[in-house]
Tab-separated table of C-alpha atoms in Angstrom:
chain	number	residue	atom	x	y	z
M	28	UNK	CA	0.244	0.100	-0.096
M	29	UNK	CA	2.756	2.421	0.672
M	30	UNK	CA	4.486	1.733	-2.755
M	31	UNK	CA	1.410	2.223	-4.987
M	32	UNK	CA	1.518	6.106	-4.518
M	33	UNK	CA	4.942	6.402	-5.145
M	34	UNK	CA	4.482	4.155	-8.275
M	35	UNK	CA	2.070	6.157	-9.368
M	36	UNK	CA	3.738	9.418	-8.952
M	37	UNK	CA	6.796	7.629	-11.033
M	38	UNK	CA	4.494	6.425	-13.803
M	39	UNK	CA	2.872	10.123	-14.079
M	40	UNK	CA	6.190	11.788	-14.412
M	41	UNK	CA	7.227	9.223	-17.067
M	42	UNK	CA	4.306	10.049	-19.063
M	43	UNK	CA	4.526	13.608	-18.489
M	44	UNK	CA	8.102	13.396	-19.624
M	45	UNK	CA	7.436	11.180	-22.667
M	46	UNK	CA	4.635	13.743	-23.586
M	47	UNK	CA	7.112	16.649	-23.368
M	48	UNK	CA	9.480	14.758	-25.615
M	49	UNK	CA	6.990	14.211	-28.376
M	50	UNK	CA	5.821	17.717	-28.052
M	51	UNK	CA	9.465	18.807	-28.469
M	52	UNK	CA	9.925	16.776	-31.603
M	53	UNK	CA	7.077	17.864	-33.229
M	54	UNK	CA	8.211	21.320	-32.639
M	55	UNK	CA	11.655	20.787	-34.061
M	56	UNK	CA	10.410	19.082	-37.109
M	57	UNK	CA	8.091	22.194	-37.407
M	58	UNK	CA	10.852	24.465	-37.096
M	59	UNK	CA	12.800	22.436	-39.366
M	60	UNK	CA	10.038	22.488	-42.215
M	61	UNK	CA	9.824	26.249	-41.623
M	62	UNK	CA	13.641	26.669	-42.270
M	63	UNK	CA	13.355	24.163	-45.229
M	64	UNK	CA	10.591	26.309	-46.841
M	65	UNK	CA	12.383	29.515	-45.962
M	66	UNK	CA	15.496	28.553	-47.661
M	67	UNK	CA	13.343	27.482	-50.730
M	68	UNK	CA	11.678	30.533	-50.940
M	69	UNK	CA	14.902	32.624	-50.656
M	70	UNK	CA	16.422	30.541	-53.648
M	71	UNK	CA	13.105	31.190	-55.761
M	72	UNK	CA	13.422	34.944	-55.051
M	73	UNK	CA	17.249	34.986	-55.910
M	74	UNK	CA	16.469	33.019	-59.393
M	75	UNK	CA	13.694	35.850	-59.857
M	76	UNK	CA	16.063	38.756	-58.989
M	77	UNK	CA	18.937	37.124	-61.299
M	78	UNK	CA	16.655	36.741	-64.346
M	79	UNK	CA	15.291	40.429	-63.695
M	80	UNK	CA	18.702	41.437	-63.849
M	81	UNK	CA	19.433	39.395	-66.888
M	82	UNK	CA	16.591	40.795	-68.647
M	83	UNK	CA	17.617	44.277	-67.838
M	84	UNK	CA	21.030	43.909	-69.106
M	85	UNK	CA	19.595	42.205	-72.489
M	86	UNK	CA	17.143	45.337	-73.044
M	87	UNK	CA	20.323	47.591	-72.298
M	88	UNK	CA	22.377	45.668	-74.835
M	89	UNK	CA	19.665	45.860	-77.400
M	90	UNK	CA	18.817	49.672	-76.974
M	91	UNK	CA	22.826	50.440	-77.317
M	92	UNK	CA	23.234	48.491	-80.560
M	93	UNK	CA	20.328	50.309	-82.218
M	94	UNK	CA	21.681	53.543	-80.999
M	95	UNK	CA	24.975	52.596	-82.479
M	96	UNK	CA	23.466	51.566	-85.799
M	97	UNK	CA	21.420	54.945	-86.178
M	98	UNK	CA	24.592	56.875	-85.144
M	99	UNK	CA	26.431	54.822	-87.964
M	100	UNK	CA	23.719	55.493	-90.536
M	101	UNK	CA	23.607	59.166	-89.695
M	102	UNK	CA	27.651	59.110	-90.045
M	103	UNK	CA	27.253	57.326	-93.691
M	104	UNK	CA	24.661	59.855	-94.931
M	105	UNK	CA	26.996	63.178	-93.772
M	106	UNK	CA	30.071	61.682	-95.321
M	107	UNK	CA	27.859	61.200	-98.635
M	108	UNK	CA	27.020	64.630	-98.592
M	109	UNK	CA	30.479	65.808	-98.089
M	110	UNK	CA	31.440	63.840	-101.441
M	111	UNK	CA	28.949	65.276	-103.092
M	112	UNK	CA	29.526	69.112	-102.016
M	113	UNK	CA	33.150	68.716	-102.566
M	114	UNK	CA	32.369	67.275	-106.118
M	115	UNK	CA	29.825	70.251	-106.911
M	116	UNK	CA	32.611	72.570	-105.338
M	117	UNK	CA	35.508	70.875	-107.354
M	118	UNK	CA	33.380	71.411	-110.645
M	119	UNK	CA	33.228	74.982	-109.939
M	120	UNK	CA	36.699	75.946	-109.148
M	121	UNK	CA	37.970	73.765	-112.314
M	122	UNK	CA	35.695	75.784	-114.282
M	123	UNK	CA	36.687	78.955	-112.853
M	124	UNK	CA	40.332	78.231	-112.991
M	125	UNK	CA	40.279	76.635	-116.490
M	126	UNK	CA	38.464	79.711	-117.720
M	127	UNK	CA	41.101	82.190	-115.877
M	128	UNK	CA	44.235	80.070	-117.622
M	129	UNK	CA	42.332	79.914	-120.912
M	130	UNK	CA	42.008	84.024	-120.994
M	131	UNK	CA	45.428	84.472	-119.341
M	132	UNK	CA	47.311	82.090	-122.211
M	133	UNK	CA	44.998	83.740	-124.786
M	134	UNK	CA	46.305	87.394	-123.491
M	135	UNK	CA	49.856	86.217	-124.028
M	136	UNK	CA	49.428	84.911	-127.479
M	137	UNK	CA	50.149	81.443	-126.462
M	138	UNK	CA	46.751	80.227	-127.990
M	139	UNK	CA	45.551	81.452	-131.559
M	140	UNK	CA	41.907	82.019	-132.158
M	141	UNK	CA	41.320	78.835	-134.047
M	142	UNK	CA	42.774	76.741	-131.260
M	143	UNK	CA	40.437	79.283	-128.663
M	144	UNK	CA	37.147	78.393	-130.692
M	145	UNK	CA	38.166	74.978	-130.720
M	146	UNK	CA	38.404	74.707	-126.798
M	147	UNK	CA	35.276	76.532	-126.556
M	148	UNK	CA	33.207	74.548	-128.925
M	149	UNK	CA	34.888	71.152	-128.027
M	150	UNK	CA	36.742	70.780	-124.775
M	151	UNK	CA	34.686	72.788	-122.482
M	152	UNK	CA	31.485	70.864	-123.756
M	153	UNK	CA	32.897	67.554	-122.841
M	154	UNK	CA	34.389	68.845	-119.628
M	155	UNK	CA	31.060	70.175	-118.654
M	156	UNK	CA	29.318	67.114	-119.869
M	157	UNK	CA	31.672	64.868	-118.082
M	158	UNK	CA	31.486	66.813	-114.730
M	159	UNK	CA	27.661	66.815	-115.066
M	160	UNK	CA	27.841	62.900	-115.535
M	161	UNK	CA	29.999	62.410	-112.308
M	162	UNK	CA	27.675	64.717	-110.245
M	163	UNK	CA	24.720	62.860	-111.777
M	164	UNK	CA	26.390	59.504	-110.549
M	165	UNK	CA	26.745	60.845	-107.394
M	166	UNK	CA	23.433	61.746	-106.937
M	167	UNK	CA	21.930	58.297	-108.128
M	168	UNK	CA	24.505	56.799	-105.616
M	169	UNK	CA	23.105	58.916	-102.752
M	170	UNK	CA	19.367	58.306	-103.551
M	171	UNK	CA	19.795	54.826	-103.636
M	172	UNK	CA	21.697	54.901	-100.130
M	173	UNK	CA	18.999	56.892	-98.654
M	174	UNK	CA	16.351	54.169	-100.277
M	175	UNK	CA	18.190	51.376	-98.931
M	176	UNK	CA	18.700	53.003	-95.375
M	177	UNK	CA	15.400	53.827	-95.150
M	178	UNK	CA	13.721	50.458	-96.023
M	179	UNK	CA	16.028	49.269	-93.206
M	180	UNK	CA	14.912	51.947	-90.724
M	181	UNK	CA	11.170	50.946	-91.932
M	182	UNK	CA	11.620	47.057	-91.336
M	183	UNK	CA	13.393	47.786	-87.934
M	184	UNK	CA	10.191	50.051	-87.013
M	185	UNK	CA	7.882	47.251	-88.283
M	186	UNK	CA	9.740	44.299	-86.076
M	187	UNK	CA	9.581	46.673	-83.217
M	188	UNK	CA	5.844	47.229	-83.224
M	189	UNK	CA	5.705	43.550	-83.974
M	190	UNK	CA	7.337	42.505	-80.910
M	191	UNK	CA	5.846	45.340	-78.598
M	192	UNK	CA	2.441	43.860	-79.520
M	193	UNK	CA	2.926	40.344	-79.225
M	194	UNK	CA	1.817	38.403	-76.271
M	195	UNK	CA	4.704	37.771	-74.042
M	196	UNK	CA	3.754	34.821	-72.133
M	197	UNK	CA	2.459	33.173	-75.081
M	198	UNK	CA	4.218	34.382	-78.269
M	199	UNK	CA	0.840	34.880	-79.990
M	200	UNK	CA	0.335	37.901	-82.387
M	201	UNK	CA	-2.632	39.372	-83.464
M	202	UNK	CA	-3.144	42.166	-85.783
M	203	UNK	CA	-6.166	44.290	-85.872
M	204	UNK	CA	-7.358	45.132	-89.740
M	205	UNK	CA	-11.175	46.198	-89.047
M	206	UNK	CA	-10.108	49.474	-90.583
M	207	UNK	CA	-9.022	47.753	-93.935
M	208	UNK	CA	-11.423	46.250	-96.490
M	209	UNK	CA	-10.058	42.635	-95.880
M	210	UNK	CA	-13.379	41.664	-94.527
M	211	UNK	CA	-12.195	40.021	-91.321
M	212	UNK	CA	-11.500	42.127	-88.239
M	213	UNK	CA	-7.982	40.466	-87.117
M	214	UNK	CA	-5.285	38.416	-88.167
M	215	UNK	CA	-4.562	35.881	-85.793
M	216	UNK	CA	-3.955	35.014	-83.298
M	217	UNK	CA	-0.892	32.794	-84.553
M	218	UNK	CA	2.020	31.682	-82.670
M	219	UNK	CA	5.814	33.208	-84.092
M	220	UNK	CA	8.109	30.370	-82.825
M	221	UNK	CA	11.169	32.541	-82.751
M	222	UNK	CA	11.397	35.495	-80.048
M	223	UNK	CA	14.169	37.596	-81.955
M	224	UNK	CA	12.729	37.971	-85.416
M	225	UNK	CA	15.192	38.267	-87.998
M	226	UNK	CA	13.201	39.919	-90.995
M	227	UNK	CA	9.820	41.303	-92.367
M	228	UNK	CA	9.270	38.531	-94.880
M	229	UNK	CA	9.483	35.817	-92.119
M	230	UNK	CA	6.728	37.487	-90.099
M	231	UNK	CA	5.024	37.746	-93.597
M	232	UNK	CA	4.983	34.336	-94.301
M	233	UNK	CA	3.611	33.384	-91.345
M	234	UNK	CA	0.636	35.854	-91.725
M	235	UNK	CA	0.257	34.374	-95.299
M	236	UNK	CA	-0.009	30.853	-94.054
M	237	UNK	CA	-2.757	32.125	-91.295
M	238	UNK	CA	-4.577	33.689	-93.868
M	239	UNK	CA	-4.486	30.522	-96.888
M	240	UNK	CA	-5.704	28.316	-93.543
M	241	UNK	CA	-8.534	30.893	-92.124
M	242	UNK	CA	-9.434	33.546	-94.692
M	243	UNK	CA	-8.387	32.128	-98.380
M	244	UNK	CA	-10.118	34.939	-100.040
M	245	UNK	CA	-8.159	37.819	-98.409
M	246	UNK	CA	-5.928	39.114	-101.122
M	247	UNK	CA	-2.174	40.172	-99.971
M	248	UNK	CA	-1.739	43.879	-100.204
M	249	UNK	CA	0.883	44.966	-102.826
M	250	UNK	CA	3.645	46.031	-100.000
M	251	UNK	CA	2.586	43.055	-97.608
M	252	UNK	CA	0.458	42.986	-94.574
M	253	UNK	CA	2.573	44.483	-92.039
M	254	UNK	CA	3.341	47.563	-94.619
M	255	UNK	CA	-0.240	48.117	-94.944
M	256	UNK	CA	-1.327	47.520	-91.285
M	257	UNK	CA	1.258	49.074	-89.310
M	258	UNK	CA	1.568	52.991	-89.830
M	259	UNK	CA	4.742	54.480	-91.083
M	260	UNK	CA	6.288	56.756	-88.316
M	261	UNK	CA	7.788	59.828	-89.519
M	262	UNK	CA	11.534	60.390	-87.957
């Protein structure tokens, strides 16, 4: 009888200690789970930050390349204009020097009248025609260069516009054509597989395939769908 109370106390203490240990193990397990989730979340946040930094660097690099290309195009324009101006000035100076020389030599009696007439009637005419031909050739070259550069800038503008209206998550492209007499309100949505489109012709090919499959009665505009739908931006 005297041992029974003591035994009950020991049993209760043992049970209480066991319960405390179980609670402690559960608490330690919860803490470990929390720490694991915390580390996982931090790793995910770090990955997102790295992705954002990489995207920002890429956007800055693209912007820098475009600025450099535009700067180079302007420099080429200036160089062509300088050459044309130099050719025009050279023609004027050559004519003036030649006229002064002819006057001086004639006054000194170096040239006789028949030779003077021959020079005026043939040589001067040939020289002016040759100079005019050179100037016209340079003007034609400048015009061709301006056309090529202008078309290149136009294509860049179209590709930038296409990239700006694409769905960034799905890559889908939809072009509104309700303001045109196509008979349809829009072209698309269609998937462009490449994130970095290389040419306007590549996009036109995807648009034409969509038209052939979904609206075969729509005729392709003379300059293409992109040139017809995307407004021309003034520089």
